[in-house]
C-alpha positions as semicolon CSV with decimal commas, in nm:
position;residue;x (nm);y (nm);z (nm)
1;M;-4,287;-2,223;0,504
2;L;-4,547;-1,939;0,606
3;R;-4,791;-1,892;0,322
4;G;-4,823;-1,538;0,168
5;V;-4,430;-1,439;0,201
6;P;-4,341;-1,440;-0,169
7;K;-4,037;-1,199;-0,097
8;P;-3,901;-1,302;0,275
9;A;-3,546;-1,139;0,196
10;P;-3,681;-0,782;0,381
11;A;-3,796;-0,968;0,676
12;L;-3,478;-1,194;0,704
13;F;-3,263;-0,895;0,675
14;T;-3,486;-0,707;0,947
15;L;-3,458;-1,010;1,160
16;A;-3,075;-1,007;1,114
17;L;-3,060;-0,644;1,230
18;A;-3,252;-0,767;1,553
19;Y;-2,976;-1,023;1,609
20;F;-2,708;-0,747;1,533
21;T;-2,906;-0,502;1,790
22;L;-2,903;-0,785;2,045
23;G;-2,528;-0,869;1,986
24;T;-2,418;-0,501;1,993
25;A;-2,622;-0,453;2,304
26;A;-2,454;-0,736;2,468
27;L;-2,101;-0,645;2,363
28;S;-2,093;-0,274;2,382
29;V;-1,995;-0,247;2,740
30;V;-1,668;-0,402;2,637
31;G;-1,575;-0,094;2,403
32;L;-1,696;0,125;2,688
33;S;-1,517;-0,061;2,987
34;L;-1,271;0,235;3,045
35;P;-1,505;0,503;3,058
36;I;-1,736;0,303;3,290
37;S;-1,440;0,202;3,530
38;H;-1,344;0,599;3,532
39;T;-1,717;0,683;3,614
40;F;-1,754;0,454;3,895
41;H;-1,383;0,431;4,015
42;I;-1,341;0,061;3,973
43;P;-1,059;-0,150;3,785
44;A;-1,112;-0,162;3,425
45;V;-1,105;-0,563;3,457
46;Q;-1,394;-0,529;3,697
47;T;-1,640;-0,437;3,432
48;G;-1,584;-0,786;3,278
49;L;-1,898;-0,856;3,505
50;L;-2,110;-0,685;3,294
51;V;-2,030;-0,934;2,999
52;T;-2,058;-1,225;3,273
53;A;-2,395;-1,064;3,406
54;F;-2,565;-1,047;3,068
55;A;-2,425;-1,401;2,955
56;L;-2,573;-1,599;3,270
57;T;-2,912;-1,415;3,267
58;F;-2,934;-1,485;2,892
59;A;-2,871;-1,857;2,943
60;V;-3,155;-1,883;3,220
61;A;-3,392;-1,618;3,054
62;A;-3,375;-1,814;2,707
63;L;-3,546;-2,123;2,880
64;L;-3,773;-1,939;3,110
65;V;-3,913;-1,716;2,807
66;Q;-4,022;-2,051;2,640
67;S;-4,243;-2,150;2,979
68;A;-4,373;-1,804;3,010
69;A;-4,442;-1,659;2,661
70;G;-4,312;-1,937;2,407
71;H;-4,654;-1,959;2,277
72;W;-4,692;-1,613;2,194
73;P;-4,704;-1,490;1,826
74;R;-4,341;-1,462;1,696
75;K;-4,382;-1,075;1,620
76;R;-4,536;-0,992;1,961
77;L;-4,253;-1,168;2,123
78;L;-3,981;-0,983;1,917
79;L;-4,132;-0,655;2,002
80;T;-4,169;-0,721;2,387
81;G;-3,817;-0,802;2,371
82;L;-3,694;-0,525;2,198
83;A;-3,892;-0,285;2,431
84;V;-3,737;-0,484;2,761
85;L;-3,387;-0,461;2,571
86;A;-3,443;-0,069;2,520
87;T;-3,567;-0,022;2,862
88;G;-3,255;-0,203;2,999
89;L;-3,035;0,020;2,800
90;I;-3,214;0,318;2,926
91;A;-3,192;0,229;3,277
92;G;-2,818;0,174;3,253
93;A;-2,760;0,507;3,101
94;F;-2,882;0,652;3,395
95;A;-2,754;0,390;3,654
96;P;-2,623;0,584;3,968
97;S;-2,364;0,297;4,073
98;F;-2,176;0,005;3,906
99;P;-2,407;-0,255;4,114
100;A;-2,717;-0,088;3,956
101;L;-2,542;-0,109;3,607
102;L;-2,495;-0,480;3,685
103;L;-2,882;-0,515;3,717
104;T;-2,977;-0,341;3,397
105;R;-2,752;-0,583;3,209
106;A;-2,961;-0,858;3,342
107;L;-3,276;-0,672;3,221
108;V;-3,117;-0,609;2,853
109;A;-3,014;-0,993;2,873
110;V;-3,398;-1,096;2,942
111;G;-3,493;-0,878;2,644
112;A;-3,251;-1,046;2,447
113;A;-3,365;-1,375;2,503
114;M;-3,689;-1,300;2,371
115;I;-3,532;-1,198;2,053
116;G;-3,235;-1,440;1,968
117;P;-3,414;-1,763;1,940
118;V;-3,725;-1,625;1,812
119;A;-3,549;-1,443;1,541
120;S;-3,403;-1,753;1,402
121;A;-3,721;-1,959;1,429
122;T;-3,938;-1,681;1,250
123;G;-3,672;-1,664;0,990
124;S;-3,675;-2,054;0,947
125;Q;-4,057;-2,026;0,886
126;L;-4,054;-1,776;0,608
127;V;-3,893;-1,985;0,356
128;E;-3,910;-2,310;0,185
129;P;-3,761;-2,609;0,346
130;N;-3,450;-2,642;0,121
131;Q;-3,378;-2,279;0,178
132;Q;-3,386;-2,270;0,550
133;P;-3,014;-2,324;0,626
134;Q;-2,967;-2,021;0,418
135;A;-3,245;-1,827;0,622
136;L;-3,073;-1,926;0,958
137;A;-2,741;-1,785;0,835
138;T;-2,873;-1,512;0,715
139;V;-3,072;-1,423;1,061
140;F;-2,756;-1,519;1,257
141;A;-2,526;-1,289;1,022
142;G;-2,666;-1,006;1,231
143;F;-2,499;-1,132;1,534
144;S;-2,169;-1,181;1,345
145;F;-2,179;-0,826;1,218
146;S;-2,215;-0,730;1,573
147;S;-1,883;-0,911;1,663
148;V;-1,715;-0,697;1,421
149;L;-1,889;-0,370;1,439
150;G;-2,046;-0,362;1,786
151;V;-1,754;-0,316;2,001
152;P;-1,569;-0,067;1,775
153;L;-1,884;0,118;1,723
154;A;-1,938;0,145;2,095
155;A;-1,585;0,235;2,125
156;A;-1,604;0,533;1,862
157;L;-1,924;0,671;2,008
158;G;-1,795;0,670;2,365
159;P;-1,581;0,969;2,340
160;V;-1,869;1,166;2,132
161;L;-2,176;1,066;2,342
162;G;-1,996;0,933;2,653
163;W;-2,077;0,583;2,753
164;R;-2,428;0,695;2,895
165;G;-2,518;0,843;2,553
166;T;-2,377;0,539;2,366
167;L;-2,617;0,357;2,577
168;L;-2,915;0,548;2,472
169;A;-2,798;0,566;2,133
170;L;-2,832;0,185;2,125
171;A;-3,164;0,191;2,267
172;A;-3,286;0,420;1,972
173;L;-3,140;0,167;1,739
174;A;-3,372;-0,116;1,935
175;A;-3,656;0,132;1,880
176;L;-3,600;0,143;1,513
177;T;-3,547;-0,226;1,482
178;A;-3,886;-0,260;1,647
179;L;-4,061;-0,028;1,406
180;L;-3,917;-0,223;1,103
181;I;-4,047;-0,545;1,245
182;A;-4,371;-0,420;1,319
183;R;-4,361;-0,311;0,937
184;L;-4,187;-0,577;0,765
185;V;-4,197;-0,888;0,928
186;P;-4,543;-1,097;0,846
187;A;-4,711;-1,239;1,164
188;V;-4,598;-1,590;1,243
189;P;-4,811;-1,812;1,478
190;G;-4,612;-1,898;1,827
191;G;-4,508;-2,274;1,950
192;S;-4,706;-2,442;2,240
193;R;-4,663;-2,349;2,570
194;V;-4,337;-2,492;2,704
195;T;-4,404;-2,697;3,015
196;P;-4,120;-2,870;3,237
197;A;-4,260;-3,231;3,111
198;L;-4,169;-3,098;2,738
199;Y;-3,832;-2,966;2,864
200;R;-3,763;-3,270;2,990
201;R;-3,925;-3,489;2,696
202;A;-3,706;-3,252;2,485
203;L;-3,375;-3,285;2,644
204;L;-3,436;-3,691;2,668
205;S;-3,495;-3,714;2,281
206;P;-3,218;-3,897;2,114
207;G;-2,929;-3,692;2,008
208;V;-3,037;-3,357;2,178
209;R;-2,815;-3,357;2,482
210;P;-2,497;-3,443;2,283
211;A;-2,590;-3,164;2,053
212;L;-2,630;-2,927;2,302
213;G;-2,310;-3,033;2,468
214;A;-2,119;-3,005;2,140
215;S;-2,242;-2,630;2,108
216;L;-2,119;-2,546;2,482
217;L;-1,794;-2,705;2,428
218;Q;-1,732;-2,534;2,102
219;L;-1,805;-2,175;2,228
220;A;-1,577;-2,261;2,518
221;A;-1,285;-2,364;2,308
222;V;-1,294;-2,034;2,102
223;F;-1,363;-1,809;2,407
224;V;-1,072;-1,976;2,637
225;V;-0,857;-1,727;2,405
226;Y;-1,109;-1,501;2,288
227;G;-1,210;-1,402;2,620
228;V;-0,849;-1,287;2,694
229;T;-0,753;-1,185;2,354
230;S;-0,512;-0,891;2,425
231;S;-0,339;-1,064;2,703
232;Y;-0,318;-1,385;2,511
233;L;-0,170;-1,241;2,188
234;A;0,063;-1,014;2,374
235;D;0,206;-1,330;2,556
236;R;0,192;-1,601;2,287
237;F;0,266;-1,402;1,980
238;G;0,395;-1,081;2,089
239;S;0,163;-0,849;1,954
240;A;0,126;-0,495;2,058
241;G;-0,170;-0,239;2,015
242;P;-0,193;-0,223;1,621
243;W;-0,144;-0,582;1,583
244;I;-0,403;-0,665;1,848
245;S;-0,668;-0,414;1,669
246;L;-0,576;-0,589;1,346
247;T;-0,636;-0,915;1,470
248;L;-0,952;-0,848;1,609
249;L;-1,060;-0,711;1,278
250;A;-0,929;-1,009;1,110
251;F;-1,140;-1,213;1,325
252;G;-1,446;-1,059;1,289
253;M;-1,421;-1,027;0,899
254;A;-1,329;-1,379;0,891
255;G;-1,633;-1,474;1,110
256;I;-1,872;-1,295;0,855
257;V;-1,725;-1,526;0,581
258;G;-1,753;-1,840;0,795
259;N;-2,107;-1,767;0,880
260;S;-2,184;-1,648;0,499
261;V;-2,074;-1,997;0,355
262;A;-2,232;-2,213;0,629
263;G;-2,548;-2,172;0,481
264;P;-2,513;-2,276;0,119
265;L;-2,274;-2,576;0,238
266;T;-2,544;-2,678;0,492
267;A;-2,797;-2,682;0,190
268;R;-2,567;-2,845;-0,056
269;Y;-2,395;-3,118;0,190
270;G;-2,617;-3,136;0,497
271;H;-2,586;-3,015;0,850
272;A;-2,381;-3,332;0,966
273;R;-2,107;-3,258;0,711
274;T;-2,073;-2,900;0,758
275;L;-2,052;-2,939;1,135
276;T;-1,770;-3,186;1,067
277;L;-1,604;-2,926;0,869
278;S;-1,648;-2,649;1,102
279;L;-1,498;-2,865;1,414
280;T;-1,218;-3,028;1,223
281;G;-1,081;-2,706;1,107
282;S;-1,131;-2,573;1,466
283;I;-0,921;-2,857;1,606
284;L;-0,667;-2,790;1,339
285;V;-0,640;-2,418;1,450
286;A;-0,598;-2,535;1,801
287;V;-0,284;-2,724;1,686
288;A;-0,170;-2,438;1,509
289;L;-0,183;-2,233;1,827
290;L;0,031;-2,493;1,984
291;T;0,309;-2,485;1,703
292;L;0,290;-2,150;1,510
293;P;0,610;-1,903;1,563
294;H;0,609;-1,612;1,796
295;T;0,517;-1,334;1,561
296;P;0,196;-1,096;1,539
297;A;0,141;-1,212;1,196
298;A;0,102;-1,580;1,283
299;G;-0,155;-1,482;1,567
300;A;-0,371;-1,260;1,329
301;A;-0,373;-1,570;1,093
302;A;-0,444;-1,805;1,349
303;F;-0,731;-1,599;1,493
304;A;-0,897;-1,559;1,144
305;A;-0,904;-1,915;1,104
306;M;-1,022;-1,989;1,434
307;S;-1,320;-1,738;1,371
308;L;-1,382;-1,898;0,999
309;F;-1,433;-2,237;1,135
310;G;-1,608;-2,119;1,460
311;Q;-1,866;-1,893;1,263
312;M;-1,937;-2,203;1,043
313;F;-2,084;-2,415;1,323
314;Q;-2,412;-2,242;1,424
315;A;-2,627;-2,218;1,107
316;P;-2,574;-2,604;1,052
317;Q;-2,615;-2,657;1,467
318;Q;-2,953;-2,487;1,453
319;A;-3,063;-2,660;1,128
320;R;-2,970;-3,015;1,330
321;L;-3,156;-2,892;1,616
322;I;-3,473;-2,839;1,441
323;H;-3,439;-3,161;1,223
324;L;-3,419;-3,342;1,565
325;N;-3,751;-3,170;1,699
326;P;-3,926;-2,976;1,421
327;S;-4,248;-2,917;1,602
328;E;-4,069;-2,741;1,874
329;R;-3,823;-2,544;1,666
330;G;-3,840;-2,245;1,903
331;L;-3,769;-2,462;2,185
332;M;-3,486;-2,639;2,045
333;L;-3,333;-2,302;1,957
334;A;-3,392;-2,129;2,295
335;L;-3,198;-2,446;2,446
336;N;-2,935;-2,375;2,182
337;S;-2,895;-2,000;2,277
338;S;-2,888;-2,081;2,651
339;V;-2,603;-2,344;2,629
340;V;-2,401;-2,110;2,365
341;Y;-2,389;-1,819;2,635
342;L;-2,302;-2,073;2,915
343;G;-2,020;-2,184;2,659
344;I;-1,894;-1,812;2,652
345;S;-1,910;-1,771;3,019
346;F;-1,747;-2,093;3,074
347;G;-1,466;-2,042;2,822
348;S;-1,407;-1,699;2,933
349;W;-1,401;-1,777;3,298
350;L;-1,136;-2,074;3,217
351;G;-0,922;-1,854;3,010
352;S;-0,930;-1,558;3,279
353;A;-0,858;-1,810;3,558
354;L;-0,584;-2,008;3,423
355;L;-0,417;-1,738;3,210
356;P;-0,229;-1,550;3,473
357;G;-0,056;-1,889;3,659
358;L;-0,028;-2,088;3,330
359;G;0,078;-1,835;3,066
360;A;-0,080;-1,847;2,702
361;Q;0,084;-2,145;2,571
362;P;-0,097;-2,399;2,782
363;L;-0,429;-2,229;2,690
364;A;-0,423;-2,382;2,336
365;W;-0,402;-2,742;2,502
366;L;-0,724;-2,665;2,652
367;T;-0,885;-2,521;2,354
368;L;-0,775;-2,835;2,159
369;A;-0,916;-3,067;2,463
370;L;-1,256;-2,891;2,427
371;G;-1,240;-2,887;2,066
372;L;-1,187;-3,270;2,048
373;L;-1,467;-3,330;2,310
374;A;-1,720;-3,107;2,091
375;A;-1,624;-3,319;1,785
376;A;-1,707;-3,628;1,990
377;A;-2,038;-3,472;2,099
378;S;-2,133;-3,397;1,766
379;H;-2,062;-3,722;1,643
380;A;-2,255;-3,897;1,924
381;A;-2,564;-3,650;1,846
382;R;-2,541;-3,790;1,480
383;R;-2,530;-4,157;1,584
384;A;-2,837;-4,135;1,796
385;P;-3,024;-4,458;1,730
386;H;-3,337;-4,316;1,548
387;L;-3,107;-4,108;1,342
388;R;-2,851;-4,376;1,236
389;G;-2,864;-4,439;0,862
390;R;-3,129;-4,196;0,810
391;P;-3,067;-3,936;0,558
392;E;-3,131;-3,577;0,632
393;L;-3,462;-3,459;0,529
394;P;-3,577;-3,101;0,445
395;L;-3,687;-2,920;0,737
396;P;-4,086;-2,919;0,776
């Protein structure tokens, strides 16, 4: 724990706001897809490239940031990231063409890559060791809330401010978040400068590669169906507009619950057991997607359960990665953030590519297969030679 932080709650909530800002900036274009497509006279489905550009750039930038600036003090890196993110949003608001808007999404992703892993690492350093799982869950809750409120917020602001005005409003939110971080988050030293040799040593550490594989596969399993939500729900469960909106709301609210219980469960039972619960529940949901009746209510229930167990994964996963290499927590969390967005991109691509030809029902088999592979990878990480039989210790 960082000395001199007797009441870390304001700082943790501010870091959660940073994650909310990041998540909303990433997902806002989903809610603005129709007005953007009208402005640039392109098919609405093509605006999905804006999410892909963000996700792939984030995956690369999360690693490069650690090499270029991972040794910076945490607050400095957070403030710089918010400045870059806000600049990307402002540039996007004035983009003259769709290719130009794509480039601004890459800039937003670079700023986001400076925020996400660093926010989690900072939060874990502000509390006592036994409180770190809950601190990680509190900070990551910002992203969970963005998945519930981010797209609807952007969709609601779009008709009022226009999509360009909405991006400017998000830039203002980033500026407000920066002011709060400057005031409420204490100075936290950065990690060591990350070199290629350090990356190689981290990736070759027993347990790290299968743990990262579990992150990638777990997100891919969810986004195979969530990435094509509307089409999947309509085909598999016969859901129409109102039911699709209700299902997305249920998905978001259940995700908040899952993230909220992940911290206390990890603190009480350890990250290994909590991860097992999350992955087992996700596998059962995949089975449910294969067997539930063709009704909109069944689809809403299945998606809520998928989000509940899916969002239960990240807090214990972050705790496990810090446990595997506590001296380089920033690097561990950056690696995890990178594979998370690779998993989102991979799963969304699989769903988009396969749904038109296969239909909705077979996608659940792919979700089940990816979930089983994620569980196998997670078990392999737990069975790493230097961890076998060793109890979980408090995070330093």
